[in-house]
Structures are given as structure tokens and as C-alpha cells.
């Protein structure tokens, strides 16, 4: 006698002795007994739905090939259902995808309710046990199996006097056997620190760790980024960053989705240091066309990240490394940020060898992006900005002029750059009143003079300078 039937007889006997509405008022509820009963039920279910050993499954397959579906026992039917996610000896694919498996699925597709009720759980297990690479193309036989499960789940639930927990889970989560099986779990998944919360909730379904279901859950979560409102997006950024670190296979898609959504927020001009560093680590410097990883996002998003690097470079140059730098130069050059598509920092000995924590951190985070400036003072640093198609070079120490070129004035393959390469008056674009090549000094009202000379070579800023708002050389494009 099963525990189910035993409990049913006990409840029936009690109902004969006491009216239903007064039973629980006359007796204290047997809490310990109830817990024991639940434990026994769980153990009984585990035994009932225990996966048979492969030898028995393969024996049933041999029986099928020899005599067809005739004279199958209850255990044989279950073995067939368990077998669908297995790989037979000397084969290279799961049983469900070969001719025998397709034949089994088609037989169950036309089977009577009594057979389906018997094999439903093994069929459900096989459905979830397939890996993501097995179902990436949504094979027809897999969709047929899903249709069988979806079509019969309500009848299986109703036909049981005391529905099992896994049956209740299927009824409560109707989408789990649909084209969007994980849609309802996305928000919960993002709010959990890890997949454990959902795994606990779906424990009774015994979804395998390598199941396509978890892959679908992560991909659905990534897709949800693009449609999140701004508040939710900023709330879940940290969760996705953690998810990327834990699941390297999805790091590219996560980074692309996060950056694309960030570019559409009201804070796109604000540097997100973690995303910036993730992007540099995964795809390299966006300022180089050779960094092919940046093809994963659209040009506007790439432009946003380039501006993050430019802004970070200028801030580091003027506010972090160069104590002797004129901060007015930062305010001047930052107004061109929407036109700057490349930046390069050249560090002198003091900045390059500094042991200050912030200096060390910046050098570490930008390893491979920095060059060494040689032939100058200990404290001097330099930077290069490509504004539209013009390369502008400026320096940290006062007394150094500004230069502009129509191509890189140094060999980019070299890590150590001589200051003379950055101060080449033979190829500089600026001209004095006599038409001779010249550099621009930072003396007097230099901002207005810079605006004038930059305008002569076709450079205009969209943003006004903090110190020279009335310059006639500013114009909008």
C-alpha cells in the first residue's frame, strides 16, 4: 500500500468520526507527524522517479529494436522515457535525435493518457537534461517532446489525488513549457546573488546543471538589459558584472548589452570605471581600429567609451600626475571631447616611477596604453589628442608650447618617445603672421589665440571654454 493511499484511508476514517469543520478544532495539529509524512513522501517520490542505471536503459532499447513496443512492462515504458537524453554506446548523439529516439517520441505523442501519466516525469527530466548545444537550433523532435509535456501536464496534475510538488511547480509556472521558459524567472534571477534561489525553487524538476534551461535564463536576462528602465538598469549593473566574472562564456554579450544600454542613459557622459576596465580587458583600446571586439557595439556606443578614456586620460594628466600643470589647459581641451577619437599619454620619470597608490593604480589599469617620455625634465609629461583628423600635442610643465600635426609625429610601435619627436616645427600645422611653421605658447590670453589658430586649421569646439566664453572662433556643427 502506498503512502498516498494510506493517508487517504486515514483522512477518510477521521471524517467519519468527526465533522470536517470541527476536526482541527478538537485535535492539535500533528506537526511532527506531518513533517515526517512529508519526508516519507519525498523519499518515496525519489525512489519512484530514480534514474535507472544505463545497463537497464540500454537493455530496454535493445528490446524495442527486437520486438517493437509489444509486451512492454511499466518499467520498460519508463526506461524509454529516461533514455531520450542518453547517448547510446558507439554513437555520437543523444538518443532523442536519432531514428530510434524520434520513433519513441512519436509513439508517446500518440499514446494513451495512462502511458503518459506513467512516463511523464522521466520525459520531463529528459526534456531538461539536454544541453544548450543540443537544442540551439530548436530541433523538431525536441519541440514535439515539449508539446507532449505541455499538452498533458494538467491531466497529470488532476489525475493524482495528492499532486507532487513538481506537478504544482509546472502548473504555477505555466511558461516553463513555452517558447519563453525563463521569462518569469529573470527578475528573480537578477535579484539573487547567484542561481541558488531559482535552483531551490525548481529543485523538484531536477534540472541538470548543464541544462539548456540555465543558458536560456542567462541569455533572457542579458536581453532584458536593453528594455530595462534606467532605474532598474543601474540597480542591476553590479549583478551583471558579477555574472560576467562567473560565466566567461557570456562575458562578451553581457558587456555589449551593458554598454549599449549605458549609452542611452542620462549618465552616458559620466565614466563608469568598472565597465571601462571590463571593455579594455576584453576588447582592447577602442581608440585603435585594430581592436575588433568593438564591432560588438554600435559606433555611437564605441564613441561614448572612447570619450571615457579621453576624459580619464586628461584628468589623470592634469589632476593626478602633473602637479605643475596648468589646470586651465584641462578646461580648454575638455571642451573638444565630443570630437576627440584618440588620446595618448607620455609619462616622464617622476610619474612613471611614482609609488603613490593612485599613480600605481592608474598605470596598472592602463597597462599597454602608456608611453614613456624621454629627453625632458623629471616632472614633464605630455599628451596627444586626435581632434577630428588633427593630432594636437601639449605638455604639463609650463614653458612648453602646443603643437599640431596632420599625422602621428612619432613611431607608435615604440614605447619610449623622445620629446623632440613631439616638438617638430618642420611638420607643425600652425603658422605665424609670416606663414612660417610655429608652435603655440600659453602666454597671455592664450585661450582666444588657440581658438583662432585651431579655427584656421578647421577645428572648432561645440562647448564654450570656461575662461573664454565670448570667443568669436567658437561655432556649432
mmCIF file of C-alpha atoms in Angstrom, residues 33-274:
data_model
loop_
_atom_site.group_PDB
_atom_site.id
_atom_site.type_symbol
_atom_site.label_atom_id
_atom_site.label_comp_id
_atom_site.label_asym_id
_atom_site.label_seq_id
_atom_site.Cartn_x
_atom_site.Cartn_y
_atom_site.Cartn_z
ATOM 1 C CA UNK A 33 3.814 13.700 12.174
ATOM 2 C CA UNK A 34 3.094 15.956 9.201
ATOM 3 C CA UNK A 35 6.789 16.702 8.732
ATOM 4 C CA UNK A 36 7.585 13.001 8.947
ATOM 5 C CA UNK A 37 4.906 12.268 6.367
ATOM 6 C CA UNK A 38 6.341 14.910 4.014
ATOM 7 C CA UNK A 39 9.801 13.415 4.421
ATOM 8 C CA UNK A 40 8.498 9.941 3.664
ATOM 9 C CA UNK A 41 6.632 11.265 0.641
ATOM 10 C CA UNK A 42 9.798 12.884 -0.631
ATOM 11 C CA UNK A 43 11.788 9.672 -0.208
ATOM 12 C CA UNK A 44 9.033 7.673 -1.867
ATOM 13 C CA UNK A 45 8.972 10.087 -4.830
ATOM 14 C CA UNK A 46 12.736 9.881 -5.132
ATOM 15 C CA UNK A 47 12.536 6.090 -5.255
ATOM 16 C CA UNK A 48 9.669 6.154 -7.704
ATOM 17 C CA UNK A 49 11.499 8.561 -10.011
ATOM 18 C CA UNK A 50 15.023 7.243 -9.545
ATOM 19 C CA UNK A 51 17.004 7.199 -12.786
ATOM 20 C CA UNK A 52 17.722 3.585 -13.709
ATOM 21 C CA UNK A 53 21.280 2.532 -14.453
ATOM 22 C CA UNK A 54 22.372 2.744 -18.087
ATOM 23 C CA UNK A 55 22.575 -1.022 -18.486
ATOM 24 C CA UNK A 56 18.843 -1.391 -17.846
ATOM 25 C CA UNK A 57 18.016 1.514 -20.152
ATOM 26 C CA UNK A 58 20.108 0.084 -22.987
ATOM 27 C CA UNK A 59 18.530 -3.346 -22.442
ATOM 28 C CA UNK A 60 15.088 -1.807 -22.978
ATOM 29 C CA UNK A 61 16.291 -0.117 -26.188
ATOM 30 C CA UNK A 62 17.522 -3.483 -27.430
ATOM 31 C CA UNK A 63 14.130 -4.979 -26.613
ATOM 32 C CA UNK A 64 12.460 -2.200 -28.616
ATOM 33 C CA UNK A 65 14.671 -2.854 -31.634
ATOM 34 C CA UNK A 66 13.999 -6.601 -31.423
ATOM 35 C CA UNK A 67 10.254 -6.768 -30.783
ATOM 36 C CA UNK A 68 8.839 -3.236 -31.001
ATOM 37 C CA UNK A 69 6.555 -1.756 -28.344
ATOM 38 C CA UNK A 70 4.679 -5.012 -27.760
ATOM 39 C CA UNK A 71 4.656 -6.580 -24.276
ATOM 40 C CA UNK A 72 6.375 -3.617 -22.611
ATOM 41 C CA UNK A 73 6.214 -3.535 -18.825
ATOM 42 C CA UNK A 74 5.706 -0.369 -16.745
ATOM 43 C CA UNK A 75 9.417 -0.285 -16.117
ATOM 44 C CA UNK A 76 10.150 -0.645 -19.850
ATOM 45 C CA UNK A 77 7.991 2.383 -20.673
ATOM 46 C CA UNK A 78 9.783 4.452 -18.068
ATOM 47 C CA UNK A 79 13.168 3.290 -19.315
ATOM 48 C CA UNK A 80 12.299 4.509 -22.799
ATOM 49 C CA UNK A 81 11.447 7.951 -21.411
ATOM 50 C CA UNK A 82 14.658 8.120 -19.357
ATOM 51 C CA UNK A 83 16.677 7.012 -22.381
ATOM 52 C CA UNK A 84 15.912 10.042 -24.570
ATOM 53 C CA UNK A 85 18.657 12.202 -23.041
ATOM 54 C CA UNK A 86 21.207 9.372 -23.062
ATOM 55 C CA UNK A 87 23.910 8.638 -25.597
ATOM 56 C CA UNK A 88 23.960 5.000 -26.636
ATOM 57 C CA UNK A 89 27.276 3.138 -26.860
ATOM 58 C CA UNK A 90 29.179 3.771 -30.097
ATOM 59 C CA UNK A 91 27.001 6.739 -31.055
ATOM 60 C CA UNK A 92 27.803 10.454 -31.264
ATOM 61 C CA UNK A 93 24.416 11.972 -30.459
ATOM 62 C CA UNK A 94 21.686 11.830 -27.837
ATOM 63 C CA UNK A 95 19.088 9.128 -28.419
ATOM 64 C CA UNK A 96 16.269 11.647 -28.966
ATOM 65 C CA UNK A 97 17.929 12.852 -32.163
ATOM 66 C CA UNK A 98 18.457 9.513 -33.897
ATOM 67 C CA UNK A 99 15.830 7.395 -35.621
ATOM 68 C CA UNK A 100 15.062 5.300 -32.531
ATOM 69 C CA UNK A 101 14.573 8.366 -30.355
ATOM 70 C CA UNK A 102 12.311 10.056 -32.888
ATOM 71 C CA UNK A 103 10.286 6.864 -33.090
ATOM 72 C CA UNK A 104 9.912 6.809 -29.269
ATOM 73 C CA UNK A 105 8.801 10.447 -29.138
ATOM 74 C CA UNK A 106 6.254 9.912 -31.907
ATOM 75 C CA UNK A 107 4.892 6.863 -30.071
ATOM 76 C CA UNK A 108 4.439 8.877 -26.859
ATOM 77 C CA UNK A 109 2.873 11.679 -28.901
ATOM 78 C CA UNK A 110 0.029 9.287 -29.779
ATOM 79 C CA UNK A 111 -0.013 7.266 -26.552
ATOM 80 C CA UNK A 112 -2.964 6.894 -24.189
ATOM 81 C CA UNK A 113 -3.224 9.013 -21.058
ATOM 82 C CA UNK A 114 -2.383 6.063 -18.834
ATOM 83 C CA UNK A 115 1.000 5.641 -20.531
ATOM 84 C CA UNK A 116 1.747 9.381 -20.441
ATOM 85 C CA UNK A 117 0.870 9.562 -16.736
ATOM 86 C CA UNK A 118 3.321 6.742 -16.121
ATOM 87 C CA UNK A 119 6.249 8.227 -18.077
ATOM 88 C CA UNK A 120 5.570 11.931 -17.630
ATOM 89 C CA UNK A 121 8.298 12.628 -15.087
ATOM 90 C CA UNK A 122 11.056 10.757 -16.982
ATOM 91 C CA UNK A 123 10.015 12.595 -20.145
ATOM 92 C CA UNK A 124 10.215 15.900 -18.259
ATOM 93 C CA UNK A 125 13.647 15.008 -16.947
ATOM 94 C CA UNK A 126 14.899 14.137 -20.443
ATOM 95 C CA UNK A 127 13.497 17.399 -21.801
ATOM 96 C CA UNK A 128 15.526 19.474 -19.333
ATOM 97 C CA UNK A 129 18.591 17.196 -19.338
ATOM 98 C CA UNK A 130 19.627 18.207 -22.867
ATOM 99 C CA UNK A 131 22.472 20.727 -23.108
ATOM 100 C CA UNK A 132 22.303 24.107 -24.840
ATOM 101 C CA UNK A 133 24.273 22.857 -27.856
ATOM 102 C CA UNK A 134 21.700 20.058 -28.297
ATOM 103 C CA UNK A 135 18.743 22.401 -28.724
ATOM 104 C CA UNK A 136 20.305 25.603 -30.059
ATOM 105 C CA UNK A 137 18.562 25.103 -33.411
ATOM 106 C CA UNK A 138 15.281 24.061 -31.725
ATOM 107 C CA UNK A 139 15.045 20.622 -33.396
ATOM 108 C CA UNK A 140 11.559 19.429 -34.281
ATOM 109 C CA UNK A 141 11.684 16.295 -32.117
ATOM 110 C CA UNK A 142 12.562 18.395 -29.045
ATOM 111 C CA UNK A 143 9.651 20.731 -29.734
ATOM 112 C CA UNK A 144 7.377 17.692 -30.111
ATOM 113 C CA UNK A 145 8.515 16.445 -26.705
ATOM 114 C CA UNK A 146 7.752 19.845 -25.217
ATOM 115 C CA UNK A 147 4.301 19.785 -26.805
ATOM 116 C CA UNK A 148 3.600 16.358 -25.270
ATOM 117 C CA UNK A 149 4.560 17.634 -21.824
ATOM 118 C CA UNK A 150 2.587 20.843 -22.171
ATOM 119 C CA UNK A 151 -0.488 19.125 -23.543
ATOM 120 C CA UNK A 152 -0.699 16.540 -20.766
ATOM 121 C CA UNK A 153 0.513 18.431 -17.679
ATOM 122 C CA UNK A 154 -2.945 19.466 -16.473
ATOM 123 C CA UNK A 155 -4.337 15.954 -16.814
ATOM 124 C CA UNK A 156 -1.339 14.509 -14.934
ATOM 125 C CA UNK A 157 -1.953 17.031 -12.164
ATOM 126 C CA UNK A 158 -5.692 16.286 -11.935
ATOM 127 C CA UNK A 159 -5.280 12.518 -12.108
ATOM 128 C CA UNK A 160 -3.268 12.415 -8.873
ATOM 129 C CA UNK A 161 -5.153 12.511 -5.594
ATOM 130 C CA UNK A 162 -2.238 14.254 -3.925
ATOM 131 C CA UNK A 163 -0.226 16.139 -6.611
ATOM 132 C CA UNK A 164 3.527 16.002 -6.279
ATOM 133 C CA UNK A 165 5.492 19.207 -5.770
ATOM 134 C CA UNK A 166 6.964 19.061 -9.270
ATOM 135 C CA UNK A 167 3.424 18.953 -10.690
ATOM 136 C CA UNK A 168 2.498 22.066 -8.725
ATOM 137 C CA UNK A 169 5.658 23.793 -9.985
ATOM 138 C CA UNK A 170 4.658 23.137 -13.601
ATOM 139 C CA UNK A 171 1.140 24.447 -13.018
ATOM 140 C CA UNK A 172 2.329 27.526 -11.125
ATOM 141 C CA UNK A 173 4.885 28.386 -13.806
ATOM 142 C CA UNK A 174 2.922 27.899 -16.996
ATOM 143 C CA UNK A 175 5.597 29.444 -19.249
ATOM 144 C CA UNK A 176 8.183 26.847 -18.340
ATOM 145 C CA UNK A 177 6.962 24.654 -21.214
ATOM 146 C CA UNK A 178 6.625 27.500 -23.718
ATOM 147 C CA UNK A 179 8.846 29.421 -26.139
ATOM 148 C CA UNK A 180 9.814 31.730 -23.250
ATOM 149 C CA UNK A 181 10.523 29.210 -20.463
ATOM 150 C CA UNK A 182 12.636 31.524 -18.304
ATOM 151 C CA UNK A 183 10.918 34.867 -18.809
ATOM 152 C CA UNK A 184 9.156 34.740 -15.444
ATOM 153 C CA UNK A 185 12.404 33.987 -13.612
ATOM 154 C CA UNK A 186 14.587 36.789 -14.986
ATOM 155 C CA UNK A 187 13.879 39.410 -12.333
ATOM 156 C CA UNK A 188 14.239 36.892 -9.501
ATOM 157 C CA UNK A 189 17.491 35.653 -11.039
ATOM 158 C CA UNK A 190 18.870 39.184 -11.148
ATOM 159 C CA UNK A 191 17.874 39.859 -7.561
ATOM 160 C CA UNK A 192 19.563 36.663 -6.330
ATOM 161 C CA UNK A 193 23.279 36.792 -5.664
ATOM 162 C CA UNK A 194 23.555 33.545 -7.590
ATOM 163 C CA UNK A 195 21.333 30.985 -9.309
ATOM 164 C CA UNK A 196 20.741 29.188 -5.986
ATOM 165 C CA UNK A 197 17.388 30.828 -5.293
ATOM 166 C CA UNK A 198 15.830 29.647 -8.529
ATOM 167 C CA UNK A 199 17.531 26.269 -8.321
ATOM 168 C CA UNK A 200 15.912 25.746 -4.931
ATOM 169 C CA UNK A 201 12.521 26.758 -6.265
ATOM 170 C CA UNK A 202 12.817 24.405 -9.232
ATOM 171 C CA UNK A 203 14.580 21.667 -7.304
ATOM 172 C CA UNK A 204 11.777 19.162 -7.759
ATOM 173 C CA UNK A 205 12.169 19.348 -11.556
ATOM 174 C CA UNK A 206 15.766 18.144 -11.164
ATOM 175 C CA UNK A 207 17.059 20.361 -13.948
ATOM 176 C CA UNK A 208 20.635 19.339 -14.729
ATOM 177 C CA UNK A 209 23.422 21.891 -14.091
ATOM 178 C CA UNK A 210 24.393 21.859 -17.796
ATOM 179 C CA UNK A 211 20.779 22.091 -18.994
ATOM 180 C CA UNK A 212 19.803 24.405 -21.818
ATOM 181 C CA UNK A 213 17.412 25.972 -19.268
ATOM 182 C CA UNK A 214 20.181 27.796 -17.375
ATOM 183 C CA UNK A 215 21.695 29.018 -20.630
ATOM 184 C CA UNK A 216 18.292 30.350 -21.671
ATOM 185 C CA UNK A 217 17.868 32.034 -18.285
ATOM 186 C CA UNK A 218 21.169 33.901 -18.597
ATOM 187 C CA UNK A 219 20.510 34.900 -22.215
ATOM 188 C CA UNK A 220 16.996 36.092 -21.360
ATOM 189 C CA UNK A 221 18.478 38.151 -18.530
ATOM 190 C CA UNK A 222 21.020 39.703 -20.895
ATOM 191 C CA UNK A 223 18.299 40.524 -23.423
ATOM 192 C CA UNK A 224 16.270 42.194 -20.687
ATOM 193 C CA UNK A 225 19.026 44.811 -20.255
ATOM 194 C CA UNK A 226 18.082 46.558 -23.481
ATOM 195 C CA UNK A 227 14.487 47.085 -22.355
ATOM 196 C CA UNK A 228 15.056 47.990 -18.691
ATOM 197 C CA UNK A 229 14.065 51.380 -17.398
ATOM 198 C CA UNK A 230 17.020 53.468 -16.248
ATOM 199 C CA UNK A 231 16.388 52.887 -12.546
ATOM 200 C CA UNK A 232 16.383 49.088 -12.868
ATOM 201 C CA UNK A 233 19.360 49.176 -15.194
ATOM 202 C CA UNK A 234 21.603 50.983 -12.713
ATOM 203 C CA UNK A 235 20.277 48.717 -9.963
ATOM 204 C CA UNK A 236 21.309 45.548 -11.796
ATOM 205 C CA UNK A 237 24.663 46.618 -13.326
ATOM 206 C CA UNK A 238 26.624 45.135 -10.411
ATOM 207 C CA UNK A 239 24.737 41.823 -10.711
ATOM 208 C CA UNK A 240 25.606 41.537 -14.403
ATOM 209 C CA UNK A 241 29.241 42.383 -13.751
ATOM 210 C CA UNK A 242 29.368 39.568 -11.191
ATOM 211 C CA UNK A 243 27.580 37.260 -13.627
ATOM 212 C CA UNK A 244 30.146 38.076 -16.306
ATOM 213 C CA UNK A 245 33.005 37.192 -13.951
ATOM 214 C CA UNK A 246 31.337 33.885 -13.034
ATOM 215 C CA UNK A 247 30.360 32.903 -16.593
ATOM 216 C CA UNK A 248 33.093 33.855 -19.049
ATOM 217 C CA UNK A 249 31.133 32.322 -21.955
ATOM 218 C CA UNK A 250 28.610 35.142 -21.650
ATOM 219 C CA UNK A 251 31.023 37.990 -20.870
ATOM 220 C CA UNK A 252 31.011 39.360 -24.421
ATOM 221 C CA UNK A 253 27.219 39.520 -24.663
ATOM 222 C CA UNK A 254 26.891 40.950 -21.150
ATOM 223 C CA UNK A 255 29.452 43.684 -21.808
ATOM 224 C CA UNK A 256 27.880 44.614 -25.147
ATOM 225 C CA UNK A 257 24.374 44.828 -23.659
ATOM 226 C CA UNK A 258 25.554 46.852 -20.648
ATOM 227 C CA UNK A 259 27.428 49.351 -22.812
ATOM 228 C CA UNK A 260 24.604 49.720 -25.339
ATOM 229 C CA UNK A 261 22.112 50.444 -22.557
ATOM 230 C CA UNK A 262 24.519 52.795 -20.754
ATOM 231 C CA UNK A 263 24.876 54.843 -23.947
ATOM 232 C CA UNK A 264 21.132 55.538 -23.830
ATOM 233 C CA UNK A 265 21.058 56.717 -20.205
ATOM 234 C CA UNK A 266 21.187 60.258 -18.883
ATOM 235 C CA UNK A 267 24.630 59.488 -17.431
ATOM 236 C CA UNK A 268 26.438 58.472 -20.609
ATOM 237 C CA UNK A 269 28.961 61.305 -20.171
ATOM 238 C CA UNK A 270 29.850 60.019 -16.701
ATOM 239 C CA UNK A 271 32.672 57.458 -16.779
ATOM 240 C CA UNK A 272 31.735 54.047 -15.375
ATOM 241 C CA UNK A 273 35.145 52.836 -14.282
ATOM 242 C CA UNK A 274 34.261 49.151 -13.966
#
